[in-house]
Amino acid sequence: SPCQRAGGEAAPASAYSSPARSLGDTGITPLSPSHIVNDADPNVSEQQTFLVVVAVDFGTTSSGYAYSFTKEPECIHVMRRWEGGDPGVSNQKTPTTILLTPERKFHSFGYAARDFYHDLDPNEAKQWLYLEKFKMKLHITGDLTMDTDLTAANGKKVKALEIFAYALQYFKEQALKELSDQAGSEFENSDVRWVITVPAIWKQPAKQFMRQAAYQAGLASPENAEQLIIALEPEAASIYCRKLRLHQMIELSKAAVNGYSSSDTVGAGFAQAKEHIRRNRQSRTFLVENVIGEIWSELEEGDKYVVVDSGGGTVDLTVHQIRLPEGHLKELYKATGGPYGSLGVDYEFEKLLCKIFGEDFIEQFKIKRPAAWVDLMIAFESRKRAAAPDRTNPLNITLPFSFIDYYKKFRGHSVEHALRKSNVDFVKWSSQGMLRMSPDAMNALFKPTIDSIIEHLRDLFQKPEVATVKFLFLVGGFAEAPLLQQAVQAAFGDQCRIIIPQDVGLTILKGAVLFGLDPAVIKVRRSPLTYGVGVLNRYVEGKHPPEKLLVKDGTRWCTDVFDKFISADQSVALGELVKRSYTPAKPSQLVIVINIYSSELDDVSFITDPGVKKCGTLRLDLTGTSSAAVPARREIQTLMQFGDTEIKATAVDIATSKSVKVGIDFLNY
């Protein structure tokens, strides 16, 4: 039939059935004048008391946790050292890698997963499911659902939700065990307030996905949602940076002034910082003085600063503004950024290998020798960390024996021959069986990623709100890269002061702990989406499109109207309530259905507009009330409350005080 599309499904009449035509009822219409009241919910202040706050930084390349007892909030403890760390890489965090048995049961996480997988016989390894760097999937999947898959190294698929839940459960067990050992008594999960950090640029479905995974891992439950805070990574960094004293940071712009080249002092500063961290590693306890750091005390009401959070997967740019007296933070400009993390450098290395050895070989090698491929990437990782702008001697990368061996079988000639033939002149074969890369070759691998970051910052600095930024804080794991530091300094050093916390890889983790201890510090965010409900309005000739006209009982209605609660990019205080009042379009109605919609665009008129998505439904049952008690114009009050990643909606029938609640859901519609 003409209605059938390719694929054999019938085409829907429109993406959403209009409220007027569904269920045979006429839906709701705004009570005029519609009022919006913005008031924070009084119940929010009655916080549960927790003994400890545990923050989990679930990173793309590495993860970790830190905690603080609410009795001594100035002490932040970073998790125990991990077994089997890599040489030359600080082990404050563990790689975000997970291993499942051939039966798909959780086996191990982090270094342990990597080592076990590596020791398996290659044929056996193919049965096991090994996953790494899987967090990026949440950023790049446009239509994320609870059923989204991830692909393991052996090509098999697993549910993303399961993997994220396993990882969080692992952190839960590790943290509770460490807390119990330290306290000398069993620590219960109910004693813990959990904080999980996510990139600010993530879309709502990805943020909600993380909360769902945490519920599945047993960190909190929908009934006890306050036990879990989803914190935005740059916000956490911001909170930590406020506390920095001068000896805890490296200021790039100062470095160049004292007659040194900036890379010398930065290098020296980092070497000192690393040594300082290494000496304190045994204690793993950081004192956060209850002061405002010196840099911060220079900021005045209304001053702005940028946090550039560059991690393994994404770069997140957030502009904050200071609000005195308490120094609350206000997000000034909605977070931007993109997939420009240090992973980009790994991809460039992979492209280089494809160029030398052929894409067909690299693809095969990854599938047939997954553990050796992991080895190769670990070897690359430690050399990647040695890249610096002023480096003159080459970087050697050991090729695993099975790479050399498998290549000879695959192609019939040696790796050495391939390198000679490839004309990639800055990569040579050293007699010790290593790939020898010139510093220029390594720097070239960084270039596309760093260029994207600088480009993105340039765009941001063009915005009028951002023109007068005082500081730029460079945080996140990738911020340790001298090449990135130098590029940021060269591009923006004359516009603002560029500051890097010494323990830059742990900045977000520590800030997340501070946030969990005092969630009220973040006061205002930008709403990432426009929210509203579908209503009927009185039809106005000439203003409303004729195809939206619906005549019921002699009244002319315009259907599918998007009645806006809040616009994308509007400032929202956390805990803020927005109220609107509606009345049933038909007084005799017994069930009221209120559909909630969202859009990334600010300018939305109808729920049928492109990009509008349904994200919640409120059904209010009006049966069982005698008509005598009900006023002629019945008022249904609808409230939306904006929390961290959870947005709650409520509808109340004013006449009977009946109410229904729903959480906004981006994954199941």
XYZ file of C-alpha atoms in Angstrom:
669
model
C 0.000 0.000 0.000
C 1.182 3.581 -0.494
C 1.329 4.021 3.326
C 3.918 1.279 3.669
C 7.449 2.569 3.743
C 10.533 0.579 2.888
C 11.081 -1.723 5.820
C 7.413 -2.609 5.904
C 6.187 -0.366 8.726
C 3.233 1.939 8.306
C 4.101 5.614 8.303
C 2.797 7.417 11.392
C 0.321 10.197 10.663
C 2.568 12.589 12.539
C 5.385 12.033 14.985
C 3.010 12.649 17.873
C -0.701 12.234 18.067
C -2.110 15.624 18.847
C -3.474 16.011 22.384
C -6.910 16.798 21.042
C -7.255 13.595 19.094
C -5.809 11.160 21.615
C -8.044 9.294 24.054
C -11.062 11.111 22.671
C -10.518 13.896 25.179
C -9.804 17.490 24.382
C -6.723 17.954 26.530
C -5.944 21.058 28.532
C -5.896 24.764 27.887
C -3.935 27.398 29.837
C -5.903 29.322 32.465
C -5.547 32.917 31.564
C -3.685 34.816 32.719
C -1.195 31.999 33.062
C 1.240 32.703 35.844
C 4.778 31.503 36.273
C 6.069 31.426 39.811
C 9.714 30.725 40.320
C 10.323 29.579 43.831
C 12.676 27.022 45.244
C 11.134 24.021 46.897
C 11.247 24.390 50.699
C 11.683 20.620 51.126
C 15.044 20.630 49.397
C 16.843 22.021 52.437
C 16.029 19.073 54.698
C 19.044 17.080 53.620
C 19.626 13.552 54.751
C 22.753 13.168 56.803
C 25.471 10.957 55.395
C 28.649 9.903 57.171
C 30.817 10.139 54.110
C 30.814 11.544 50.584
C 32.365 9.343 47.891
C 32.978 10.846 44.462
C 33.604 8.669 41.436
C 35.359 10.132 38.430
C 34.332 7.662 35.773
C 36.695 8.709 33.021
C 37.081 7.717 29.394
C 40.642 6.492 29.824
C 41.039 6.274 33.602
C 38.812 6.340 36.657
C 39.132 6.820 40.357
C 37.331 7.709 43.532
C 37.961 9.948 46.515
C 36.091 10.475 49.734
C 35.713 12.687 52.751
C 34.006 12.094 56.083
C 31.388 14.740 56.724
C 32.852 15.202 60.228
C 36.207 16.293 58.793
C 35.372 17.875 55.439
C 38.805 19.447 55.071
C 40.405 16.016 54.517
C 39.970 14.474 51.101
C 41.265 10.920 50.766
C 42.175 9.593 47.349
C 41.676 5.884 46.816
C 44.333 3.295 47.556
C 47.065 2.603 45.051
C 46.145 0.095 42.456
C 47.920 -3.150 41.922
C 49.944 -3.482 38.749
C 50.267 0.123 37.694
C 52.193 1.145 34.587
C 55.745 2.389 34.807
C 55.951 6.116 34.321
C 52.256 6.785 34.854
C 50.916 7.971 38.192
C 48.589 5.329 39.600
C 46.142 7.556 41.360
C 43.552 6.313 38.936
C 43.034 2.990 37.254
C 42.395 2.424 33.537
C 38.712 2.341 32.643
C 38.865 -1.220 31.356
C 36.546 -4.066 32.205
C 36.724 -7.792 31.583
C 33.765 -10.183 31.428
C 34.023 -13.965 31.382
C 32.881 -15.883 28.273
C 29.562 -16.295 30.175
C 29.341 -12.477 30.308
C 29.764 -12.256 34.075
C 31.892 -9.506 35.621
C 35.479 -10.668 36.130
C 37.744 -7.704 36.824
C 38.323 -3.992 36.316
C 41.293 -1.711 35.679
C 44.883 -2.950 35.788
C 43.704 -6.338 37.011
C 41.437 -6.747 33.975
C 44.229 -5.704 31.663
C 46.818 -8.053 33.156
C 44.497 -11.048 33.298
C 43.361 -10.528 29.725
C 46.918 -10.150 28.623
C 47.988 -13.484 30.136
C 45.227 -15.471 28.436
C 46.146 -17.719 25.567
C 45.222 -15.851 22.316
C 42.592 -18.429 21.381
C 41.051 -18.278 24.816
C 41.196 -14.475 24.848
C 38.813 -14.396 21.895
C 36.074 -15.842 24.110
C 36.460 -13.208 26.838
C 34.855 -9.761 26.566
C 37.293 -6.927 27.125
C 36.109 -3.313 26.939
C 37.989 -0.050 27.204
C 37.294 3.646 26.555
C 33.598 2.798 26.349
C 32.364 5.968 28.030
C 32.632 7.824 24.711
C 29.740 5.773 23.374
C 27.355 7.812 25.536
C 28.638 11.036 24.007
C 28.451 9.963 20.379
C 25.200 7.967 20.368
C 22.416 10.211 19.109
C 19.527 7.933 20.011
C 20.737 6.519 23.316
C 18.364 4.090 25.037
C 18.509 1.548 27.827
C 19.289 -1.017 25.103
C 22.282 0.681 23.482
C 25.125 -1.794 22.833
C 28.873 -1.649 23.249
C 31.336 -3.747 21.288
C 34.055 -5.681 23.131
C 37.586 -6.161 21.730
C 36.578 -9.549 20.279
C 33.702 -7.951 18.354
C 30.909 -9.281 20.600
C 28.144 -6.933 21.705
C 26.978 -6.219 25.263
C 24.414 -3.852 26.752
C 26.035 -0.558 27.685
C 23.854 -0.210 30.780
C 25.175 -3.511 32.119
C 28.806 -2.507 31.634
C 28.349 0.896 33.275
C 26.499 -0.727 36.164
C 29.284 -3.324 36.608
C 31.917 -0.585 36.662
C 30.017 1.504 39.216
C 29.345 -1.572 41.332
C 33.064 -2.289 41.325
C 33.794 1.216 42.623
C 31.057 0.860 45.211
C 32.569 -2.347 46.545
C 36.128 -0.984 46.521
C 35.115 2.189 48.326
C 32.945 0.480 50.944
C 35.731 -2.025 51.613
C 38.308 0.725 52.028
C 35.983 2.738 54.289
C 35.230 -0.333 56.411
C 38.948 -1.151 56.769
C 39.662 2.407 57.789
C 36.791 2.711 60.243
C 37.322 -0.782 61.656
C 33.619 -1.543 61.271
C 31.262 -2.411 58.416
C 30.337 0.602 56.349
C 26.844 0.467 54.887
C 25.933 1.896 51.506
C 23.228 3.968 53.224
C 25.976 5.921 55.048
C 27.348 7.178 51.752
C 26.362 10.058 49.572
C 27.607 9.277 46.071
C 28.728 11.832 43.511
C 29.374 10.762 39.912
C 30.895 13.219 37.475
C 29.841 13.578 33.830
C 30.873 16.007 31.065
C 28.746 19.160 31.020
C 28.377 18.884 27.246
C 26.676 15.509 27.466
C 23.085 15.521 26.290
C 20.324 14.857 28.830
C 19.840 11.180 27.839
C 23.513 10.423 28.583
C 23.319 12.117 31.986
C 20.163 10.191 32.811
C 21.815 6.977 31.590
C 24.569 7.400 34.184
C 21.958 7.781 36.939
C 20.125 4.666 35.746
C 23.382 2.683 35.737
C 24.062 3.864 39.297
C 20.601 2.700 40.385
C 21.269 -0.672 38.794
C 24.617 -0.865 40.612
C 22.841 -0.194 43.902
C 24.474 3.172 44.714
C 21.055 4.731 45.202
C 17.465 4.078 44.180
C 14.717 6.124 42.518
C 12.967 6.307 45.913
C 16.135 7.651 47.467
C 17.431 9.708 44.554
C 19.075 12.348 46.808
C 21.727 9.817 47.779
C 23.270 10.290 44.344
C 24.364 13.588 42.841
C 25.361 13.766 39.198
C 27.964 16.525 39.081
C 29.193 18.249 35.952
C 32.952 17.837 35.525
C 33.849 21.504 34.919
C 31.688 22.563 37.871
C 33.535 20.167 40.139
C 36.844 21.523 38.820
C 35.627 25.051 39.431
C 34.807 24.313 43.067
C 38.247 22.852 43.645
C 40.061 25.693 41.887
C 38.508 28.187 44.330
C 40.498 26.597 47.112
C 43.869 26.654 45.355
C 46.718 28.403 47.140
C 49.579 29.815 45.103
C 51.885 26.872 45.830
C 49.255 24.462 44.482
C 49.213 25.769 40.954
C 51.343 26.614 38.012
C 50.616 29.850 36.263
C 51.645 29.615 32.611
C 51.513 33.318 31.891
C 53.876 34.183 34.795
C 56.341 31.596 33.612
C 57.254 33.405 30.406
C 57.686 36.774 32.109
C 60.617 35.857 34.349
C 62.917 35.529 31.377
C 62.513 31.799 30.997
C 60.721 30.192 28.127
C 57.361 29.012 29.386
C 58.015 25.375 28.581
C 61.093 25.299 30.874
C 59.311 26.560 33.928
C 56.174 24.607 33.237
C 58.255 21.481 32.907
C 60.129 22.319 36.089
C 56.919 23.255 37.871
C 55.365 19.964 36.923
C 58.452 18.003 37.908
C 58.314 19.622 41.368
C 54.594 19.069 41.590
C 54.959 15.411 40.615
C 57.709 14.929 43.190
C 55.546 16.598 45.841
C 52.619 14.352 44.922
C 54.888 11.288 44.913
C 56.127 12.099 48.431
C 52.594 12.553 49.670
C 51.360 9.483 47.836
C 51.720 7.297 50.910
C 49.215 9.367 52.872
C 46.862 9.950 49.908
C 45.085 12.492 52.083
C 44.817 16.035 50.846
C 44.019 18.884 53.167
C 41.740 21.427 51.622
C 42.095 24.540 53.690
C 38.822 26.170 54.420
C 39.861 29.342 52.714
C 39.365 31.036 49.449
C 42.637 30.699 47.515
C 44.749 33.753 46.661
C 43.844 33.742 42.975
C 40.218 33.540 43.879
C 40.395 36.403 46.321
C 41.311 38.623 43.375
C 37.971 37.880 41.741
C 35.188 40.361 42.335
C 31.420 40.204 41.982
C 30.546 39.562 38.359
C 34.036 38.415 37.345
C 34.161 35.606 34.817
C 36.508 32.727 34.263
C 36.643 29.756 31.913
C 37.200 26.168 32.974
C 38.689 24.075 30.182
C 38.300 20.462 31.197
C 40.253 18.279 28.813
C 40.038 14.577 29.475
C 40.452 11.368 27.566
C 37.272 11.596 25.531
C 35.877 15.092 25.531
C 36.790 18.702 26.077
C 34.298 20.701 28.046
C 34.335 24.506 28.124
C 32.291 26.213 30.787
C 32.161 29.891 31.685
C 31.378 30.704 35.291
C 30.712 33.985 37.010
C 31.215 34.802 40.662
C 28.257 35.867 42.759
C 29.150 37.408 46.086
C 28.873 37.422 49.100
C 29.118 33.632 49.339
C 31.016 33.289 46.087
C 28.360 31.069 44.534
C 28.979 30.061 40.962
C 26.712 30.961 38.146
C 27.055 29.280 34.786
C 27.195 32.129 32.343
C 27.222 30.477 29.006
C 26.030 26.999 28.253
C 28.762 24.391 28.139
C 30.303 23.731 24.755
C 33.047 21.424 23.596
C 33.297 18.172 21.754
C 35.083 14.871 21.283
C 38.560 16.399 21.406
C 40.103 14.424 24.267
C 43.470 12.701 24.337
C 41.859 9.708 22.599
C 42.190 11.757 19.433
C 45.963 11.333 19.712
C 45.536 7.543 19.935
C 43.375 7.580 16.805
C 46.071 9.503 14.952
C 48.629 6.881 16.009
C 46.323 4.142 14.759
C 45.944 5.991 11.434
C 49.727 6.196 11.198
C 50.040 2.424 11.758
C 47.416 1.838 9.059
C 49.427 4.005 6.706
C 52.596 1.995 7.343
C 51.256 -1.545 7.672
C 47.944 -1.327 5.824
C 44.453 -0.920 7.221
C 43.562 -4.533 6.384
C 46.396 -5.820 8.578
C 45.630 -3.525 11.553
C 41.933 -4.492 11.490
C 42.828 -8.199 11.448
C 45.502 -7.828 14.094
C 43.074 -6.095 16.488
C 40.587 -8.953 16.178
C 43.041 -11.870 16.128
C 45.484 -10.605 18.776
C 43.379 -8.273 20.927
C 45.677 -8.512 23.964
C 48.771 -7.618 21.919
C 46.932 -4.625 20.455
C 46.192 -3.455 24.014
C 49.911 -3.872 24.801
C 50.881 -1.746 21.856
C 48.494 1.025 22.920
C 49.891 0.919 26.492
C 53.412 1.292 25.095
C 52.202 4.239 23.022
C 50.481 5.811 26.053
C 53.688 6.098 28.096
C 55.578 7.601 25.110
C 52.695 9.967 24.480
C 53.227 11.339 27.978
C 56.863 12.047 27.154
C 55.984 14.338 24.235
C 56.978 17.957 24.836
C 57.399 21.049 22.659
C 61.169 21.293 23.200
C 61.991 17.602 22.984
C 64.836 16.775 20.576
C 65.509 13.041 20.966
C 63.290 10.402 19.355
C 60.594 8.361 21.130
C 60.823 4.581 20.903
C 57.735 2.399 20.913
C 58.200 -1.325 21.425
C 56.216 -3.425 18.978
C 54.877 -6.589 20.635
C 56.557 -9.741 19.320
C 53.224 -11.104 18.079
C 52.793 -7.947 15.967
C 56.093 -8.588 14.163
C 55.335 -12.296 13.888
C 51.729 -11.891 12.714
C 52.732 -9.240 10.187
C 55.282 -11.572 8.581
C 52.618 -14.322 8.299
C 50.054 -11.893 6.967
C 52.166 -10.102 4.360
C 55.067 -12.446 3.760
C 57.653 -9.747 4.481
C 59.093 -8.083 7.566
C 57.940 -5.065 9.564
C 61.271 -3.449 8.707
C 60.533 -3.846 5.000
C 57.101 -2.246 5.495
C 58.655 0.787 7.178
C 61.217 1.244 4.421
C 58.547 0.930 1.750
C 55.962 3.171 3.396
C 57.795 6.492 2.810
C 56.723 7.679 6.265
C 60.153 9.207 6.735
C 59.870 10.351 10.362
C 59.187 6.816 11.667
C 62.170 4.479 11.522
C 62.884 0.916 12.635
C 65.507 0.691 15.348
C 67.779 -2.318 15.585
C 66.328 -3.168 19.023
C 63.006 -3.911 17.344
C 61.232 -0.650 18.072
C 59.394 2.005 16.153
C 61.457 5.151 16.441
C 59.427 8.347 16.110
C 60.954 11.769 15.759
C 59.544 14.376 18.188
C 57.972 16.093 15.170
C 56.169 12.881 14.265
C 54.768 12.611 17.784
C 53.776 16.281 17.867
C 51.983 15.802 14.560
C 49.777 13.164 16.223
C 48.683 15.760 18.805
C 48.070 18.504 16.296
C 44.503 17.745 15.061
C 43.159 17.365 18.606
C 44.917 20.421 19.989
C 43.894 22.481 16.954
C 40.241 21.543 17.588
C 40.513 22.633 21.219
C 42.130 25.976 20.351
C 39.614 26.553 17.577
C 36.778 25.893 19.984
C 38.208 28.262 22.571
C 38.632 30.937 19.877
C 34.942 30.654 19.038
C 34.090 30.927 22.724
C 36.219 34.048 23.232
C 34.322 35.701 20.352
C 31.130 35.650 22.432
C 30.397 39.011 24.067
C 29.691 37.358 27.444
C 33.126 35.795 27.405
C 35.205 38.700 26.147
C 36.255 39.880 29.615
C 37.371 36.607 31.173
C 40.021 37.002 33.895
C 41.300 33.449 34.284
C 41.434 30.263 32.284
C 41.769 27.126 34.404
C 43.161 24.187 32.470
C 42.121 20.931 34.162
C 41.592 17.235 33.388
C 44.069 14.505 32.483
C 44.962 15.873 29.039
C 45.893 19.209 30.663
C 49.123 17.501 31.762
C 50.279 17.503 28.136
C 52.923 20.226 27.697
C 51.955 20.531 24.018
C 48.404 21.487 24.971
C 49.614 23.872 27.690
C 51.918 25.612 25.252
C 49.226 25.925 22.578
C 46.704 27.432 25.024
C 49.326 29.810 26.397
C 50.399 30.938 22.929
C 46.811 31.534 21.795
C 45.250 33.147 24.886
C 48.081 34.137 27.241
C 47.661 37.794 26.379
C 43.889 37.750 26.996
C 43.690 36.124 30.399
C 45.768 34.379 33.043
C 46.172 30.666 32.437
C 46.349 28.483 35.503
C 46.870 24.751 35.958
C 46.345 23.047 39.325
C 49.413 20.933 40.176
C 47.448 17.732 40.739
C 45.577 18.409 37.547
C 44.396 14.832 36.961
C 42.653 14.765 40.359
C 41.096 18.223 40.225
C 37.673 16.983 39.182
C 37.657 14.173 41.698
C 38.467 16.467 44.616
C 36.016 19.119 43.453
C 33.293 16.474 43.216
C 33.895 15.533 46.868
C 33.622 19.200 47.888
C 30.405 19.476 45.866
C 28.934 16.434 47.652
C 29.760 18.004 51.017
C 28.031 21.256 50.041
C 25.762 20.844 47.001
C 24.370 24.372 47.436
C 27.550 25.954 46.080
C 26.322 25.692 42.499
C 23.396 28.024 42.335
C 22.521 28.626 38.730
C 22.827 26.566 35.603
C 21.736 27.099 32.042
C 18.891 24.857 30.998
C 20.209 22.704 28.143
C 16.718 22.290 26.671
C 13.403 24.049 26.227
C 10.610 22.316 28.164
C 6.871 22.646 27.761
C 3.558 20.820 27.563
C 1.139 20.238 24.707
C -2.038 22.312 25.045
C -5.034 23.611 23.131
C -5.360 27.344 22.645
C -8.334 29.309 21.353
C -7.967 29.433 17.584
C -6.970 32.840 16.261
C -7.672 33.436 12.566
C -4.569 34.520 10.682
C -2.252 33.663 13.575
C -2.734 29.899 13.725
C -2.219 27.527 10.778
C -5.526 26.216 9.376
C -4.446 22.548 9.617
C -4.314 22.929 13.416
C -7.969 24.007 13.661
C -10.246 21.701 15.659
C -13.894 22.493 16.323
C -15.431 20.808 19.389
C -18.862 21.670 20.813
C -18.895 24.917 18.872
C -15.512 26.069 20.222
C -12.647 26.621 17.801
C -9.359 25.274 19.147
C -5.788 25.325 17.840
C -4.200 21.948 18.601
C -0.602 20.871 19.287
C 0.441 24.161 20.890
C 3.777 23.977 22.770
C 3.268 25.855 26.039
C 6.736 26.732 27.286
C 7.905 26.230 30.877
C 11.494 27.197 30.386
C 13.691 28.030 27.396
C 16.974 26.496 26.368
C 19.859 28.511 27.769
C 17.646 30.221 30.369
C 19.190 30.453 33.851
C 17.657 27.984 36.284
C 18.377 27.863 39.975
C 18.837 24.317 41.193
C 15.672 23.214 42.970
C 13.676 25.959 41.239
C 9.980 25.322 40.650
C 8.137 26.636 37.632
C 4.344 26.533 37.952
C 1.651 26.873 35.313
C -2.092 26.469 35.641
C -4.377 24.714 33.153
C -8.012 23.785 32.937
C -9.640 20.872 31.075
C -10.808 22.079 27.673
C -13.989 20.083 28.234
C -15.443 20.485 31.766
C -16.900 16.954 31.841
C -13.516 15.312 31.320
C -12.624 12.480 33.704
C -8.985 11.888 32.820
C -6.458 14.550 32.097
C -3.329 13.671 30.164
C -0.517 16.191 30.179
C 2.337 15.402 27.799
C 5.727 16.998 28.438
C 8.034 17.800 25.541
C 11.569 19.073 25.112
C 13.568 20.645 22.317
C 17.140 21.859 21.869
C 15.762 24.923 20.105
C 14.573 27.945 21.960
C 11.923 28.948 19.481
C 9.204 26.282 19.530
C 5.542 26.876 18.693
C 4.036 23.429 18.191
C 4.780 19.976 19.534
C 4.925 18.801 15.918
C 7.892 21.129 15.160
C 11.077 19.343 14.070
C 13.338 18.320 16.961
C 10.570 18.258 19.592
C 10.700 15.070 21.680
C 8.217 13.726 24.188
C 9.874 13.103 27.552
C 7.097 12.554 30.075
C 3.373 12.055 30.639
C 1.213 13.026 33.609
C -2.176 11.290 33.887
C -4.553 12.757 36.406
C -7.700 10.777 37.189
C -10.611 13.071 38.017
C -13.231 10.388 38.610
C -14.781 9.893 42.000
C -15.353 13.554 42.801
C -18.937 14.739 43.026
C -19.667 17.451 40.495
C -21.137 19.649 43.235
C -17.768 20.014 44.936
C -15.962 20.934 41.766
C -15.869 24.562 40.605
C -16.976 25.345 37.071
C -13.445 26.230 36.041
C -11.282 23.477 37.340
C -7.625 24.413 37.991
C -4.907 21.881 37.304
C -1.579 23.198 38.535
C 1.522 21.788 36.837
C 4.939 22.198 38.407
C 8.372 21.432 37.038
C 11.339 21.261 39.370
C 14.876 21.471 38.023
C 17.411 19.372 39.915
C 20.807 18.026 38.887
C 20.066 15.632 36.056
C 16.650 14.791 37.405
C 13.734 16.954 36.433
C 10.466 16.219 38.160
C 7.008 17.222 37.053
C 3.844 17.229 39.156
C 0.197 17.929 38.346
C -2.254 18.864 41.111
C -6.027 19.099 40.888
C -6.579 22.159 43.094
C -10.213 21.267 43.907
C -9.403 17.816 45.317
C -5.655 18.091 46.064
C -5.119 14.911 44.038
C -1.661 14.886 42.508
C 0.575 12.790 40.257
C 4.347 12.946 39.816
C 6.642 11.880 37.015
C 10.379 12.069 36.364
C 11.348 13.409 32.957
C 12.641 10.519 30.892
C 14.918 10.855 27.866
C 15.690 7.182 27.383
C 12.364 5.421 27.097
C 10.224 7.576 24.809
